PDB file of C-alpha atoms in Angstrom:
ATOM      1  CA  UNK A   1      10.838  -1.890   7.131  1.00 34.00           C
ATOM      2  CA  UNK A   2       8.430   0.307   5.245  1.00 41.00           C
ATOM      3  CA  UNK A   3       7.579   2.407   8.019  1.00 43.00           C
ATOM      4  CA  UNK A   4       8.421   6.246   7.896  1.00 44.00           C
ATOM      5  CA  UNK A   5      10.334   7.313  10.817  1.00 47.00           C
ATOM      6  CA  UNK A   6      11.909  10.574  12.054  1.00 48.00           C
ATOM      7  CA  UNK A   7      15.115  11.141  10.137  1.00 48.00           C
ATOM      8  CA  UNK A   8      18.000  13.482  10.419  1.00 53.00           C
ATOM      9  CA  UNK A   9      17.586  16.611   8.346  1.00 53.00           C
ATOM     10  CA  UNK A  10      20.410  15.594   5.946  1.00 60.00           C
ATOM     11  CA  UNK A  11      18.455  12.288   5.300  1.00 58.00           C
ATOM     12  CA  UNK A  12      15.269  13.914   4.333  1.00 53.00           C
ATOM     13  CA  UNK A  13      16.128  14.969   0.936  1.00 59.00           C
ATOM     14  CA  UNK A  14      17.131  11.990  -0.684  1.00 65.00           C
ATOM     15  CA  UNK A  15      14.491   9.933   1.270  1.00 57.00           C
ATOM     16  CA  UNK A  16      11.527  11.917   0.178  1.00 56.00           C
ATOM     17  CA  UNK A  17      13.390  12.463  -3.556  1.00 62.00           C
ATOM     18  CA  UNK A  18      13.472   8.674  -4.035  1.00 59.00           C
ATOM     19  CA  UNK A  19       9.987   7.716  -2.933  1.00 58.00           C
ATOM     20  CA  UNK A  20       8.351  10.675  -4.458  1.00 57.00           C
ATOM     21  CA  UNK A  21      10.076  10.007  -7.736  1.00 59.00           C
ATOM     22  CA  UNK A  22      10.120   6.264  -8.225  1.00 59.00           C
ATOM     23  CA  UNK A  23       6.862   5.228  -7.337  1.00 60.00           C
ATOM     24  CA  UNK A  24       4.624   7.702  -9.460  1.00 64.00           C
ATOM     25  CA  UNK A  25       7.307   7.826 -12.367  1.00 61.00           C
ATOM     26  CA  UNK A  26       7.328   3.945 -12.883  1.00 61.00           C
ATOM     27  CA  UNK A  27       3.585   3.949 -12.494  1.00 63.00           C
ATOM     28  CA  UNK A  28       3.304   6.694 -15.280  1.00 67.00           C
ATOM     29  CA  UNK A  29       6.158   4.915 -17.500  1.00 66.00           C
ATOM     30  CA  UNK A  30       4.255   1.505 -17.280  1.00 61.00           C
ATOM     31  CA  UNK A  31       0.841   2.966 -18.209  1.00 63.00           C
ATOM     32  CA  UNK A  32       2.443   4.851 -21.283  1.00 64.00           C
ATOM     33  CA  UNK A  33       3.817   1.678 -22.481  1.00 56.00           C
ATOM     34  CA  UNK A  34       0.639  -0.177 -22.547  1.00 59.00           C
ATOM     35  CA  UNK A  35      -1.947   2.718 -23.305  1.00 61.00           C
ATOM     36  CA  UNK A  36      -1.133   3.131 -27.009  1.00 59.00           C
ATOM     37  CA  UNK A  37      -2.257  -0.812 -27.455  1.00 57.00           C
ATOM     38  CA  UNK A  38      -5.382  -0.190 -25.636  1.00 56.00           C
ATOM     39  CA  UNK A  39      -6.570   3.202 -27.666  1.00 56.00           C
ATOM     40  CA  UNK A  40      -5.379   1.666 -30.758  1.00 63.00           C
ATOM     41  CA  UNK A  41      -7.673  -1.316 -30.519  1.00 62.00           C
ATOM     42  CA  UNK A  42     -10.419   0.609 -28.758  1.00 66.00           C
ATOM     43  CA  UNK A  43     -10.394  -2.246 -26.112  1.00 72.00           C
ATOM     44  CA  UNK A  44      -8.545  -3.626 -23.118  1.00 81.00           C
ATOM     45  CA  UNK A  45      -8.462  -3.009 -19.469  1.00 86.00           C
ATOM     46  CA  UNK A  46      -5.745  -1.332 -17.157  1.00 86.00           C
ATOM     47  CA  UNK A  47      -5.670  -2.593 -13.268  1.00 89.00           C
ATOM     48  CA  UNK A  48      -3.933  -0.198 -11.099  1.00 89.00           C
ATOM     49  CA  UNK A  49      -2.870  -1.825  -7.825  1.00 90.00           C
ATOM     50  CA  UNK A  50      -2.302   1.338  -5.135  1.00 91.00           C
ATOM     51  CA  UNK A  51      -3.122   0.756  -1.467  1.00 89.00           C
ATOM     52  CA  UNK A  52      -5.856   1.200   1.185  1.00 87.00           C
ATOM     53  CA  UNK A  53      -3.159   3.672   2.682  1.00 85.00           C
ATOM     54  CA  UNK A  54      -3.698   6.061  -0.100  1.00 87.00           C
ATOM     55  CA  UNK A  55      -7.627   6.398   0.768  1.00 85.00           C
ATOM     56  CA  UNK A  56      -7.160   8.214   4.086  1.00 81.00           C
ATOM     57  CA  UNK A  57      -4.617   9.492   6.516  1.00 77.00           C
ATOM     58  CA  UNK A  58      -2.032   7.189   7.503  1.00 77.00           C
ATOM     59  CA  UNK A  59       0.547   8.200  10.109  1.00 74.00           C
ATOM     60  CA  UNK A  60       3.998   6.691  10.170  1.00 77.00           C
ATOM     61  CA  UNK A  61       3.402   6.084   6.497  1.00 80.00           C
ATOM     62  CA  UNK A  62       2.888   9.514   5.070  1.00 81.00           C
ATOM     63  CA  UNK A  63       5.266   9.403   2.333  1.00 83.00           C
ATOM     64  CA  UNK A  64       3.821   5.740   0.938  1.00 85.00           C
ATOM     65  CA  UNK A  65       0.310   6.845   1.272  1.00 87.00           C
ATOM     66  CA  UNK A  66       0.780  10.265  -0.509  1.00 87.00           C
ATOM     67  CA  UNK A  67       2.371   8.299  -3.474  1.00 86.00           C
ATOM     68  CA  UNK A  68      -0.597   5.939  -3.301  1.00 89.00           C
ATOM     69  CA  UNK A  69      -2.977   8.875  -3.360  1.00 90.00           C
ATOM     70  CA  UNK A  70      -1.311  10.206  -6.440  1.00 88.00           C
ATOM     71  CA  UNK A  71      -2.018   6.990  -8.040  1.00 89.00           C
ATOM     72  CA  UNK A  72      -5.618   6.663  -6.895  1.00 91.00           C
ATOM     73  CA  UNK A  73      -6.425  10.055  -8.279  1.00 90.00           C
ATOM     74  CA  UNK A  74      -4.560   9.876 -11.637  1.00 88.00           C
ATOM     75  CA  UNK A  75      -6.337   6.087 -11.883  1.00 89.00           C
ATOM     76  CA  UNK A  76      -9.819   7.569 -11.159  1.00 90.00           C
ATOM     77  CA  UNK A  77      -9.164  10.421 -13.606  1.00 88.00           C
ATOM     78  CA  UNK A  78      -8.058   8.105 -16.227  1.00 86.00           C
ATOM     79  CA  UNK A  79     -10.934   5.838 -15.942  1.00 88.00           C
ATOM     80  CA  UNK A  80     -13.268   8.788 -17.234  1.00 88.00           C
ATOM     81  CA  UNK A  81     -10.668   9.766 -19.968  1.00 84.00           C
ATOM     82  CA  UNK A  82     -10.371   6.145 -21.436  1.00 83.00           C
ATOM     83  CA  UNK A  83     -13.937   4.639 -20.796  1.00 85.00           C
ATOM     84  CA  UNK A  84     -15.120   6.489 -24.073  1.00 84.00           C
ATOM     85  CA  UNK A  85     -12.334   4.528 -26.185  1.00 83.00           C
ATOM     86  CA  UNK A  86     -13.373   1.268 -24.745  1.00 85.00           C
ATOM     87  CA  UNK A  87     -10.751   0.873 -22.233  1.00 85.00           C
ATOM     88  CA  UNK A  88     -11.738  -0.120 -18.677  1.00 88.00           C
ATOM     89  CA  UNK A  89      -9.845   1.386 -15.891  1.00 89.00           C
ATOM     90  CA  UNK A  90      -9.839  -0.185 -12.585  1.00 92.00           C
ATOM     91  CA  UNK A  91      -8.038   0.773  -9.444  1.00 93.00           C
ATOM     92  CA  UNK A  92      -7.591  -1.641  -6.649  1.00 93.00           C
ATOM     93  CA  UNK A  93      -6.799  -0.422  -2.943  1.00 91.00           C
ATOM     94  CA  UNK A  94      -5.799  -3.443  -1.136  1.00 92.00           C
ATOM     95  CA  UNK A  95      -4.322  -3.298   2.490  1.00 89.00           C
ATOM     96  CA  UNK A  96      -2.292  -6.498   3.258  1.00 85.00           C
ATOM     97  CA  UNK A  97      -1.552  -8.814   0.770  1.00 86.00           C
ATOM     98  CA  UNK A  98       0.581 -12.081   1.729  1.00 84.00           C
ATOM     99  CA  UNK A  99       3.832 -11.419  -0.347  1.00 79.00           C
ATOM    100  CA  UNK A 100       7.590 -11.844   0.098  1.00 76.00           C
ATOM    101  CA  UNK A 101       7.533  -8.033   0.774  1.00 71.00           C
ATOM    102  CA  UNK A 102       5.175  -8.646   3.872  1.00 63.00           C
ATOM    103  CA  UNK A 103       7.770 -11.192   5.416  1.00 67.00           C
ATOM    104  CA  UNK A 104       5.946 -14.340   3.918  1.00 68.00           C
ATOM    105  CA  UNK A 105       3.322 -14.095   6.131  1.00 77.00           C
ATOM    106  CA  UNK A 106       0.714 -16.800   5.576  1.00 82.00           C
ATOM    107  CA  UNK A 107      -2.533 -15.541   4.188  1.00 85.00           C
ATOM    108  CA  UNK A 108      -5.248 -14.658   7.167  1.00 81.00           C
ATOM    109  CA  UNK A 109      -8.490 -12.756   7.598  1.00 85.00           C
ATOM    110  CA  UNK A 110      -6.742  -9.336   6.842  1.00 83.00           C
ATOM    111  CA  UNK A 111      -4.025 -10.319   4.660  1.00 85.00           C
ATOM    112  CA  UNK A 112      -5.116 -12.330   1.320  1.00 87.00           C
ATOM    113  CA  UNK A 113      -2.785 -14.371  -0.857  1.00 88.00           C
ATOM    114  CA  UNK A 114      -1.717 -12.755  -4.197  1.00 88.00           C
ATOM    115  CA  UNK A 115      -3.671 -15.100  -5.969  1.00 90.00           C
ATOM    116  CA  UNK A 116      -6.638 -14.692  -4.315  1.00 91.00           C
ATOM    117  CA  UNK A 117      -6.367 -10.828  -4.573  1.00 91.00           C
ATOM    118  CA  UNK A 118      -6.027 -11.504  -8.570  1.00 92.00           C
ATOM    119  CA  UNK A 119      -9.016 -13.943  -8.752  1.00 93.00           C
ATOM    120  CA  UNK A 120     -11.118 -11.186  -6.761  1.00 92.00           C
ATOM    121  CA  UNK A 121     -10.022  -8.381  -9.164  1.00 93.00           C
ATOM    122  CA  UNK A 122     -11.038 -10.081 -12.086  1.00 92.00           C
ATOM    123  CA  UNK A 123     -14.350 -10.576 -10.726  1.00 92.00           C
ATOM    124  CA  UNK A 124     -15.046  -6.839 -10.400  1.00 91.00           C
ATOM    125  CA  UNK A 125     -13.202  -5.923 -13.585  1.00 90.00           C
ATOM    126  CA  UNK A 126     -15.597  -3.945 -15.871  1.00 88.00           C
ATOM    127  CA  UNK A 127     -17.941  -3.244 -13.105  1.00 89.00           C
ATOM    128  CA  UNK A 128     -16.375  -0.695 -10.902  1.00 89.00           C
ATOM    129  CA  UNK A 129     -13.469   2.031 -11.656  1.00 89.00           C
ATOM    130  CA  UNK A 130     -12.224   1.453  -7.808  1.00 91.00           C
ATOM    131  CA  UNK A 131     -12.591  -1.435  -5.317  1.00 90.00           C
ATOM    132  CA  UNK A 132     -11.489  -3.382  -2.582  1.00 91.00           C
ATOM    133  CA  UNK A 133     -11.598  -6.746  -4.257  1.00 89.00           C
ATOM    134  CA  UNK A 134     -11.090  -9.058  -0.904  1.00 91.00           C
ATOM    135  CA  UNK A 135     -13.872  -8.838   1.162  1.00 90.00           C
ATOM    136  CA  UNK A 136     -12.168  -8.293   4.522  1.00 89.00           C
ATOM    137  CA  UNK A 137     -10.178  -5.204   2.736  1.00 87.00           C
ATOM    138  CA  UNK A 138     -13.804  -4.001   1.591  1.00 88.00           C
ATOM    139  CA  UNK A 139     -15.012  -4.168   5.177  1.00 88.00           C
ATOM    140  CA  UNK A 140     -11.838  -2.549   6.675  1.00 84.00           C
ATOM    141  CA  UNK A 141     -11.705   0.155   3.611  1.00 84.00           C
ATOM    142  CA  UNK A 142     -15.710   1.026   4.477  1.00 81.00           C
ATOM    143  CA  UNK A 143     -14.896   1.407   8.295  1.00 80.00           C
ATOM    144  CA  UNK A 144     -12.122   3.452   7.787  1.00 78.00           C
ATOM    145  CA  UNK A 145     -14.018   5.895   5.272  1.00 73.00           C
ATOM    146  CA  UNK A 146     -16.939   5.929   7.324  1.00 70.00           C
ATOM    147  CA  UNK A 147     -15.930   5.694  10.914  1.00 64.00           C
ATOM    148  CA  UNK A 148     -12.514   7.683  10.630  1.00 61.00           C
ATOM    149  CA  UNK A 149     -12.192   8.722  14.144  1.00 56.00           C
ATOM    150  CA  UNK A 150      -8.907  10.781  14.084  1.00 56.00           C
ATOM    151  CA  UNK A 151      -5.510  10.422  12.601  1.00 61.00           C
ATOM    152  CA  UNK A 152      -4.261  10.882  16.023  1.00 65.00           C
ATOM    153  CA  UNK A 153      -5.863   7.830  17.476  1.00 68.00           C
ATOM    154  CA  UNK A 154      -4.570   5.659  14.262  1.00 67.00           C
ATOM    155  CA  UNK A 155      -1.176   7.384  15.028  1.00 68.00           C
ATOM    156  CA  UNK A 156      -1.119   6.252  18.833  1.00 75.00           C
ATOM    157  CA  UNK A 157      -2.113   2.513  17.817  1.00 75.00           C
ATOM    158  CA  UNK A 158       0.525   2.321  15.021  1.00 73.00           C
ATOM    159  CA  UNK A 159       3.129   3.863  17.169  1.00 76.00           C
ATOM    160  CA  UNK A 160       2.377   1.361  19.762  1.00 83.00           C
ATOM    161  CA  UNK A 161       2.918  -1.483  17.264  1.00 80.00           C
ATOM    162  CA  UNK A 162       5.874  -0.080  15.965  1.00 79.00           C
ATOM    163  CA  UNK A 163       7.541   0.384  19.295  1.00 84.00           C
ATOM    164  CA  UNK A 164       6.835  -3.338  20.187  1.00 86.00           C
ATOM    165  CA  UNK A 165       8.346  -4.413  16.801  1.00 83.00           C
ATOM    166  CA  UNK A 166      11.376  -2.270  17.461  1.00 84.00           C
ATOM    167  CA  UNK A 167      11.577  -3.526  21.101  1.00 89.00           C
ATOM    168  CA  UNK A 168      11.522  -7.500  19.860  1.00 88.00           C
ATOM    169  CA  UNK A 169      13.948  -6.517  17.152  1.00 86.00           C
ATOM    170  CA  UNK A 170      16.264  -4.952  19.898  1.00 87.00           C
ATOM    171  CA  UNK A 171      15.804  -8.104  22.202  1.00 89.00           C
ATOM    172  CA  UNK A 172      16.482 -10.488  19.175  1.00 86.00           C
ATOM    173  CA  UNK A 173      19.938  -8.428  18.612  1.00 84.00           C
ATOM    174  CA  UNK A 174      20.803  -8.712  22.128  1.00 84.00           C
ATOM    175  CA  UNK A 175      20.288 -12.526  22.324  1.00 80.00           C
ATOM    176  CA  UNK A 176      22.110 -13.046  19.246  1.00 70.00           C
ATOM    177  CA  UNK A 177      24.962 -10.771  20.141  1.00 58.00           C
ATOM    178  CA  UNK A 178      28.496 -12.820  21.136  1.00 55.00           C
ATOM    179  CA  UNK A 179      28.852 -11.026  24.453  1.00 49.00           C
ATOM    180  CA  UNK A 180      25.243 -11.785  25.505  1.00 47.00           C
ATOM    181  CA  UNK A 181      25.436 -15.363  23.933  1.00 45.00           C
ATOM    182  CA  UNK A 182      28.323 -15.920  26.207  1.00 45.00           C
ATOM    183  CA  UNK A 183      26.550 -14.675  29.508  1.00 43.00           C
ATOM    184  CA  UNK A 184      23.850 -16.906  28.884  1.00 42.00           C
ATOM    185  CA  UNK A 185      25.910 -19.907  28.399  1.00 41.00           C
ATOM    186  CA  UNK A 186      27.519 -19.019  31.774  1.00 40.00           C
ATOM    187  CA  UNK A 187      24.477 -18.725  33.675  1.00 41.00           C
ATOM    188  CA  UNK A 188      23.304 -22.159  32.304  1.00 38.00           C
TER     189      UNK A 188
END
């Protein structure tokens, strides 16, 4: 479900190896494929999509946040390297975007649609090297950057949310099980 949880020792190596290799490796591969076109024409733009989770400590998402922090720093460095050849590098760090990977939740205040994110990103392209293009993400990112209380407080909040989610999933499994379903029918 995208949240890092405690794993048994024998599960750690494959999990971290996959996360740490796949994200940055695919990112650099795609960048390498597109960079020769941009530097040859001495014009163009590269928009790297990371995550707000890469900008600060993110309990329960530590591996995910670390791979996003890599993309953040790589993109910021690349911006300075590429600007002298006319290539604009923009790093966007959204928080929640309504996509199939987010269980198709409808867009709301904190989760924008993918179309809205693209529209807002194009509006800031060429003006910044890093941005939260969606206004609610900018507010959230600014609050996280300026008023970061403690990772412990965030961990406590995220852990409560995770425990509620796990309890809800467990309750759904129990309701859907044949033995439990039979008990419900008998009681009715």
